[in-house]
Short mmCIF file of C-alpha atoms and ligand atoms in Angstrom, two decimals:
data_model
loop_
_atom_site.label_atom_id
_atom_site.label_comp_id
_atom_site.label_asym_id
_atom_site.label_seq_id
_atom_site.Cartn_x
_atom_site.Cartn_y
_atom_site.Cartn_z
CA MET X 1 4.45 81.51 46.06
CA ARG X 2 2.05 78.74 45.15
CA SER X 3 1.45 78.58 41.27
CA ALA X 4 -2.33 78.52 41.51
CA ILE X 5 -2.45 82.02 42.76
CA LEU X 6 -0.56 83.14 39.62
CA LEU X 7 -2.51 81.13 37.29
CA PRO X 8 -3.30 83.28 34.07
CA GLY X 9 -6.70 84.14 34.24
CA ILE X 10 -8.78 81.63 31.92
CA LEU X 11 -10.32 80.08 35.01
CA ALA X 12 -10.55 83.39 36.81
CA LEU X 13 -12.19 84.92 33.55
CA ALA X 14 -14.63 81.95 33.34
CA LEU X 15 -15.52 82.28 36.93
CA VAL X 16 -16.29 85.96 36.87
CA ALA X 17 -18.14 86.03 33.47
CA PRO X 18 -21.83 86.58 34.05
CA ALA X 19 -24.07 83.49 33.95
CA ALA X 20 -25.83 83.17 30.69
CA ASN X 21 -28.08 80.45 31.85
CA ALA X 22 -28.92 78.22 34.91
CA GLN X 23 -26.19 75.50 34.08
CA GLU X 24 -23.49 78.24 34.34
CA GLY X 25 -24.36 78.73 38.06
CA GLN X 26 -25.49 81.74 40.08
CA GLY X 27 -23.74 83.92 42.59
CA ASP X 28 -20.32 85.12 42.96
CA VAL X 29 -18.70 82.46 40.72
CA VAL X 30 -19.93 80.56 37.69
CA TYR X 31 -20.31 76.81 37.38
CA VAL X 32 -17.05 74.86 36.39
CA PRO X 33 -17.27 71.55 37.70
CA THR X 34 -14.23 69.87 39.36
CA PRO X 35 -12.95 66.96 37.21
CA GLN X 36 -13.74 63.47 38.85
CA VAL X 37 -10.19 62.69 39.10
CA VAL X 38 -9.65 65.61 41.03
CA VAL X 39 -12.71 65.20 43.08
CA ASP X 40 -11.36 61.58 44.12
CA GLU X 41 -7.86 62.87 45.04
CA MET X 42 -9.42 65.76 47.00
CA LEU X 43 -11.29 63.21 49.12
CA ARG X 44 -8.41 60.76 49.33
CA MET X 45 -6.22 63.81 50.66
CA ALA X 46 -8.82 64.79 53.29
CA LYS X 47 -9.08 61.01 54.22
CA VAL X 48 -12.84 61.05 54.08
CA GLY X 49 -14.45 58.16 55.71
CA PRO X 50 -17.91 57.00 57.13
CA GLY X 51 -17.47 59.19 60.17
CA ASP X 52 -17.24 62.41 58.01
CA TYR X 53 -19.53 65.15 57.47
CA VAL X 54 -18.63 66.90 54.15
CA ILE X 55 -19.98 70.25 53.33
CA ASP X 56 -19.36 71.49 49.50
CA LEU X 57 -19.36 75.43 49.34
CA GLY X 58 -21.08 76.16 45.91
CA SER X 59 -21.99 72.49 45.10
CA GLY X 60 -22.84 72.40 41.35
CA ASP X 61 -24.01 69.16 40.14
CA GLY X 62 -23.20 67.64 43.54
CA ARG X 63 -20.43 65.41 42.50
CA ILE X 64 -18.03 66.02 45.68
CA VAL X 65 -20.69 65.27 48.23
CA ILE X 66 -22.22 62.49 46.18
CA THR X 67 -18.65 60.90 45.72
CA ALA X 68 -18.06 61.11 49.54
CA ALA X 69 -21.25 59.51 50.21
CA LYS X 70 -20.99 56.63 47.59
CA LYS X 71 -17.31 55.88 47.68
CA HIS X 72 -16.25 56.69 51.34
CA GLY X 73 -19.69 56.34 53.22
CA ALA X 74 -19.68 59.95 54.44
CA ARG X 75 -22.59 62.01 55.10
CA GLY X 76 -23.06 65.84 54.04
CA PHE X 77 -24.62 68.64 52.03
CA GLY X 78 -23.78 71.03 49.34
CA VAL X 79 -25.32 74.75 48.90
CA ASP X 80 -25.56 76.54 45.56
CA LEU X 81 -27.92 79.39 44.50
CA ASP X 82 -28.53 77.74 41.02
CA THR X 83 -31.91 75.90 41.20
CA TYR X 84 -31.16 73.84 38.00
CA LEU X 85 -28.07 72.59 39.41
CA LEU X 86 -29.51 71.84 42.91
CA LYS X 87 -32.33 69.87 41.33
CA LEU X 88 -29.85 67.90 39.20
CA ALA X 89 -27.63 67.39 42.34
CA ASN X 90 -30.44 65.90 44.30
CA SER X 91 -31.73 63.81 41.65
CA THR X 92 -28.23 62.40 40.99
CA ALA X 93 -27.92 61.42 44.68
CA LYS X 94 -31.16 59.67 44.50
CA LYS X 95 -30.19 57.85 41.43
CA GLU X 96 -26.82 56.83 42.97
CA GLY X 97 -28.81 55.70 46.18
CA VAL X 98 -27.24 58.15 48.62
CA ALA X 99 -30.09 60.67 48.94
CA GLU X 100 -30.33 59.67 52.70
CA ARG X 101 -26.62 60.86 53.09
CA ALA X 102 -26.14 63.61 50.51
CA HIS X 103 -28.36 66.57 49.89
CA PHE X 104 -28.33 69.81 48.40
CA ILE X 105 -29.94 73.20 49.39
CA GLU X 106 -30.22 76.72 48.15
CA GLN X 107 -28.29 78.70 50.22
CA ASN X 108 -25.61 81.55 50.08
CA LEU X 109 -22.40 79.73 50.93
CA PHE X 110 -21.14 82.75 53.01
CA GLU X 111 -24.32 82.30 55.23
CA THR X 112 -23.99 78.33 55.65
CA ASP X 113 -23.68 77.14 59.09
CA LEU X 114 -20.45 75.04 58.82
CA SER X 115 -20.35 73.66 62.45
CA PRO X 116 -21.46 70.10 61.52
CA ALA X 117 -18.51 69.88 59.06
CA THR X 118 -15.53 67.65 59.49
CA VAL X 119 -14.57 68.34 55.96
CA VAL X 120 -15.22 71.43 53.84
CA THR X 121 -14.58 71.64 50.08
CA SER X 122 -14.48 74.47 47.58
CA TYR X 123 -13.79 75.35 44.17
CA LEU X 124 -14.11 79.18 44.34
CA LEU X 125 -12.28 82.49 43.46
CA PRO X 126 -9.45 83.55 45.70
CA GLU X 127 -11.28 86.54 46.91
CA MET X 128 -14.17 84.28 48.16
CA ASN X 129 -11.68 82.00 49.75
CA GLU X 130 -10.24 85.00 51.61
CA LYS X 131 -13.53 85.91 52.78
CA LEU X 132 -14.16 82.64 54.10
CA ARG X 133 -10.96 82.03 55.79
CA PRO X 134 -11.64 83.59 59.27
CA LYS X 135 -14.89 81.50 59.60
CA LEU X 136 -13.01 78.29 58.55
CA LEU X 137 -10.38 78.90 61.02
CA THR X 138 -13.14 78.82 63.80
CA LEU X 139 -14.17 75.32 63.09
CA LYS X 140 -13.48 72.34 65.10
CA PRO X 141 -9.60 71.71 65.29
CA GLY X 142 -9.02 68.88 62.92
CA THR X 143 -11.62 69.90 60.32
CA ARG X 144 -10.09 69.56 56.99
CA VAL X 145 -10.57 72.20 54.27
CA VAL X 146 -9.92 71.11 50.45
CA ALA X 147 -9.63 73.68 48.06
CA HIS X 148 -9.44 73.22 44.34
CA ASP X 149 -7.06 75.45 42.25
CA TYR X 150 -7.09 78.44 44.54
CA ALA X 151 -5.41 78.60 47.95
CA LEU X 152 -6.50 80.13 51.12
CA GLY X 153 -4.23 83.06 50.84
CA GLU X 154 -1.98 83.56 53.93
CA TRP X 155 -2.87 80.30 55.41
CA ASP X 156 -0.19 77.68 54.35
CA PRO X 157 -1.70 74.43 53.30
CA ASP X 158 -0.66 71.40 55.14
CA GLU X 159 -0.40 69.56 51.97
CA GLU X 160 -0.67 70.45 48.54
CA ARG X 161 -0.67 68.37 45.14
CA THR X 162 -0.69 69.20 41.47
CA LEU X 163 -2.71 66.81 39.35
CA LEU X 164 -2.17 66.40 35.38
CA VAL X 165 -5.75 66.44 34.06
CA PRO X 166 -5.24 66.43 30.29
CA GLU X 167 -9.07 67.11 29.80
CA LYS X 168 -9.14 70.26 31.74
CA VAL X 169 -9.31 73.27 29.62
CA VAL X 170 -9.85 76.17 32.24
CA GLY X 171 -7.51 77.69 34.66
CA ASP X 172 -4.12 76.23 33.94
CA PRO X 173 -5.14 73.76 31.19
CA GLY X 174 -4.24 70.14 31.84
CA LYS X 175 -3.52 70.86 35.59
CA SER X 176 -5.43 71.03 38.91
CA TYR X 177 -4.12 72.05 42.14
CA ILE X 178 -5.48 70.88 45.31
CA PHE X 179 -4.65 72.49 48.86
CA LEU X 180 -5.45 70.67 52.07
CA TYR X 181 -5.72 72.43 55.29
CA VAL X 182 -6.24 71.14 58.82
CA VAL X 183 -7.84 73.78 61.10
CA PRO X 184 -5.49 73.97 64.04
CA ALA X 185 -6.16 73.98 67.68
CA ARG X 186 -5.80 77.44 69.45
CA VAL X 187 -2.88 77.15 71.74
CA ALA X 188 -1.74 80.88 71.88
CA GLY X 189 -1.18 82.03 75.51
CA ARG X 190 0.29 80.56 78.80
CA TRP X 191 0.12 76.88 79.98
CA GLU X 192 1.06 75.29 83.22
CA SER X 193 2.15 71.48 83.79
CA GLU X 194 4.14 69.43 86.21
CA ILE X 195 6.17 66.47 85.45
CA ALA X 196 8.37 64.32 87.64
CA PRO X 197 11.52 63.10 85.69
CA GLY X 198 13.34 62.62 88.79
CA GLY X 199 10.64 61.46 90.88
CA LYS X 200 9.80 65.00 92.44
CA PRO X 201 7.29 67.00 90.64
CA VAL X 202 8.85 70.18 88.83
CA PRO X 203 6.58 72.82 87.17
CA TYR X 204 6.90 73.27 83.40
CA GLN X 205 5.27 76.31 82.08
CA PHE X 206 4.89 77.23 78.56
CA SER X 207 4.14 80.46 76.59
CA PHE X 208 3.01 79.82 73.05
CA GLU X 209 2.67 82.31 70.10
CA GLN X 210 0.63 80.96 67.39
CA ASN X 211 0.47 81.95 63.65
CA PHE X 212 -2.17 79.72 61.80
CA GLN X 213 -0.65 76.15 62.59
CA TYR X 214 2.77 77.42 63.37
CA VAL X 215 3.71 77.72 67.13
CA HIS X 216 6.92 79.14 68.80
CA GLY X 217 7.47 80.39 72.34
CA THR X 218 9.10 79.79 75.49
CA ALA X 219 9.32 77.15 78.48
CA ARG X 220 10.13 78.10 82.02
CA VAL X 221 11.50 75.00 83.85
CA GLY X 222 13.54 75.29 87.12
CA GLY X 223 13.67 79.21 87.08
CA ARG X 224 15.02 79.21 83.51
CA GLU X 225 13.52 80.43 80.40
CA LEU X 226 14.30 78.19 77.51
CA ARG X 227 13.28 78.87 73.93
CA LEU X 228 11.16 76.34 72.25
CA PRO X 229 12.02 75.41 68.62
CA GLN X 230 9.18 76.17 66.16
CA PHE X 231 6.68 73.50 65.80
CA ARG X 232 3.67 72.90 63.71
CA LEU X 233 0.17 71.71 65.11
CA ALA X 234 -1.62 69.06 63.14
CA GLY X 235 -5.38 69.84 64.01
CA GLU X 236 -5.46 69.14 67.80
CA GLN X 237 -2.20 67.23 67.92
CA ILE X 238 0.77 69.02 69.41
CA GLY X 239 4.14 67.93 69.63
CA PHE X 240 7.54 69.59 70.42
CA SER X 241 11.02 69.03 71.70
CA LEU X 242 12.79 70.84 74.46
CA ALA X 243 16.39 70.23 75.70
CA VAL X 244 16.62 71.13 79.40
CA PRO X 245 20.03 72.07 80.89
CA ALA X 246 21.22 69.90 83.61
CA PRO X 247 24.60 69.17 85.24
CA GLY X 248 25.39 66.25 83.28
CA GLY X 249 24.32 67.67 79.95
CA PRO X 250 21.01 68.66 78.37
CA VAL X 251 18.24 66.49 78.79
CA ALA X 252 15.87 65.75 75.77
CA HIS X 253 12.18 66.12 76.45
CA ARG X 254 9.58 65.08 73.63
CA PHE X 255 6.15 66.50 74.62
CA SER X 256 3.27 65.07 72.59
CA GLY X 257 -0.55 65.39 73.30
CA ARG X 258 -4.09 66.42 72.16
CA VAL X 259 -5.41 69.82 72.71
CA LYS X 260 -8.91 69.92 74.06
CA GLY X 261 -9.94 73.41 74.85
CA ASP X 262 -7.95 74.77 77.75
CA THR X 263 -6.22 71.33 78.46
CA ILE X 264 -3.49 69.20 76.85
CA GLU X 265 -3.32 65.48 77.60
CA GLY X 266 -0.53 63.33 76.46
CA THR X 267 3.02 62.16 77.18
CA VAL X 268 6.46 63.57 77.72
CA THR X 269 9.43 61.34 76.90
CA VAL X 270 12.52 62.30 78.78
CA GLY X 271 16.10 61.20 78.10
CA VAL X 272 17.13 59.11 75.27
CA GLY X 273 18.39 55.46 74.67
CA SER X 274 18.24 53.03 77.64
CA GLY X 275 17.67 55.85 80.15
CA GLN X 276 14.40 57.00 78.36
CA ARG X 277 11.28 57.45 80.40
CA VAL X 278 7.76 58.16 79.20
CA MET X 279 5.52 59.81 81.67
CA PRO X 280 1.86 61.16 81.45
CA TRP X 281 1.75 65.03 80.59
CA LYS X 282 -1.28 67.15 81.36
CA ALA X 283 -1.22 70.87 80.75
CA ARG X 284 -3.85 73.61 81.68
CA GLN X 285 -4.03 76.93 79.98
CA THR X 286 -3.72 79.70 82.46
CA ALA X 287 -3.92 82.63 79.99
CA ARG X 288 -5.53 82.72 76.37
CA GLY X 289 -3.51 84.39 73.77
CA GLU X 290 -4.43 85.52 70.16
CA MET X 291 -3.99 83.23 67.09
CA LYS X 292 -2.32 85.41 64.64
CA THR X 293 -3.33 85.07 60.93
CA GLY X 294 -0.60 86.77 58.94
CA GLY X 295 -0.97 90.51 58.00
CA ALA X 296 1.10 93.34 59.38
CA ALA X 297 0.87 92.17 63.16
CA GLY X 298 1.69 88.54 62.39
CA THR X 299 5.29 87.09 62.97
CA ARG X 300 4.98 84.52 60.17
CA ILE X 301 6.90 81.54 61.07
CA LEU X 302 7.12 79.46 58.07
CA ALA X 303 8.42 75.85 57.53
CA GLY X 304 11.92 76.06 55.64
CA GLY X 305 12.39 79.73 56.84
CA ARG X 306 10.48 81.50 54.22
CA ARG X 307 8.86 84.94 55.28
C1 SAM D 401 -16.93 76.51 40.19
S1 SAM D 401 -18.37 75.87 40.76
C2 SAM D 401 -17.83 74.51 41.48
C3 SAM D 401 -18.76 73.63 41.71
C4 SAM D 401 -18.54 72.19 42.56
N1 SAM D 401 -18.19 72.57 43.84
C5 SAM D 401 -17.18 71.50 41.83
O1 SAM D 401 -16.23 71.54 42.40
O2 SAM D 401 -17.66 70.59 41.05
C6 SAM D 401 -18.87 76.97 41.78
C7 SAM D 401 -20.30 76.81 42.16
O3 SAM D 401 -20.63 77.96 43.21
C8 SAM D 401 -21.99 78.43 43.11
N2 SAM D 401 -22.06 79.75 43.67
C9 SAM D 401 -21.45 80.79 43.45
N3 SAM D 401 -21.68 81.91 44.40
C10 SAM D 401 -22.40 81.23 45.26
C11 SAM D 401 -22.82 81.72 46.56
N4 SAM D 401 -22.71 82.96 46.98
N5 SAM D 401 -23.63 80.81 47.37
C12 SAM D 401 -23.63 79.61 46.98
N6 SAM D 401 -23.34 79.10 45.75
C13 SAM D 401 -22.65 80.05 45.04
C14 SAM D 401 -22.22 78.41 41.37
O4 SAM D 401 -23.48 78.58 41.24
C15 SAM D 401 -21.39 77.33 41.06
O5 SAM D 401 -22.24 76.05 41.09
#
């Protein structure tokens, strides 16, 4: 269980307390700025660069999007309901010379169109993250979501860090938790491909079950059904190993590729050592399955065997 979920409620109390004035934020959570050192680390973990479009949900004084624009050359916007903070954020963006690339608008974060985002950032209450999670999972595969202090519930982060922040007095005083998620491609369902390790094309069929970024399933090769070891998607990158029985002993296969909708393109490495061959691998989806997202119906497959 991640510690931030168990934080004693100082931050939670601060976040649910009614706002007394405009500087305390408006809406479902009050204004608590993310310490700058944490902003820097969030953007570093998300590998934000000039090609990125960053959306901060509940942008406060705008520091996350302004830092992304100023230090990393990214573009983006923030939304908030507090007009004082929005004005402050837009005037800081102007002062810092990044108003062309960073702007702030009055909008409910639950209604924001997130489709342009390559990176989404948040410092929100757990129940808000929970409500946002289904929408975040529909974003383009590879989109990074970085959450400060509160995780996204059942979705395991791809990376998490705890930072010592002596000046932080809310939440777990002196500490900040950062959770990085990469939106996984949707691969649940059946896939067909052909490879020719011995010169003659052989059908390789796969059936994948998916729970968030975790995948398991079976492969059908030469009339045999083989169980695939669990593996993890990294956005649109897929990679897994398979040992195919053969008269001279199992033959190692290493599949790796990029998922683009209903196709996967990549390579398969067959064999080991000097007999190893690398061949193109192209798979086509023939039946779509549902990505599970925890809950009663979900067979949760967790790294390290946790359930
Ligand atoms: C904890 S602060 C985080 C500020 C900033 N993201 C940061 O990390 O420094 C949360 C912000 O969300 C804003 N907010 C709360 N509910 C909102 C809603 N439904 N729509 C848009 N903004 C909201 C508040 O006004 C506040 O500025």
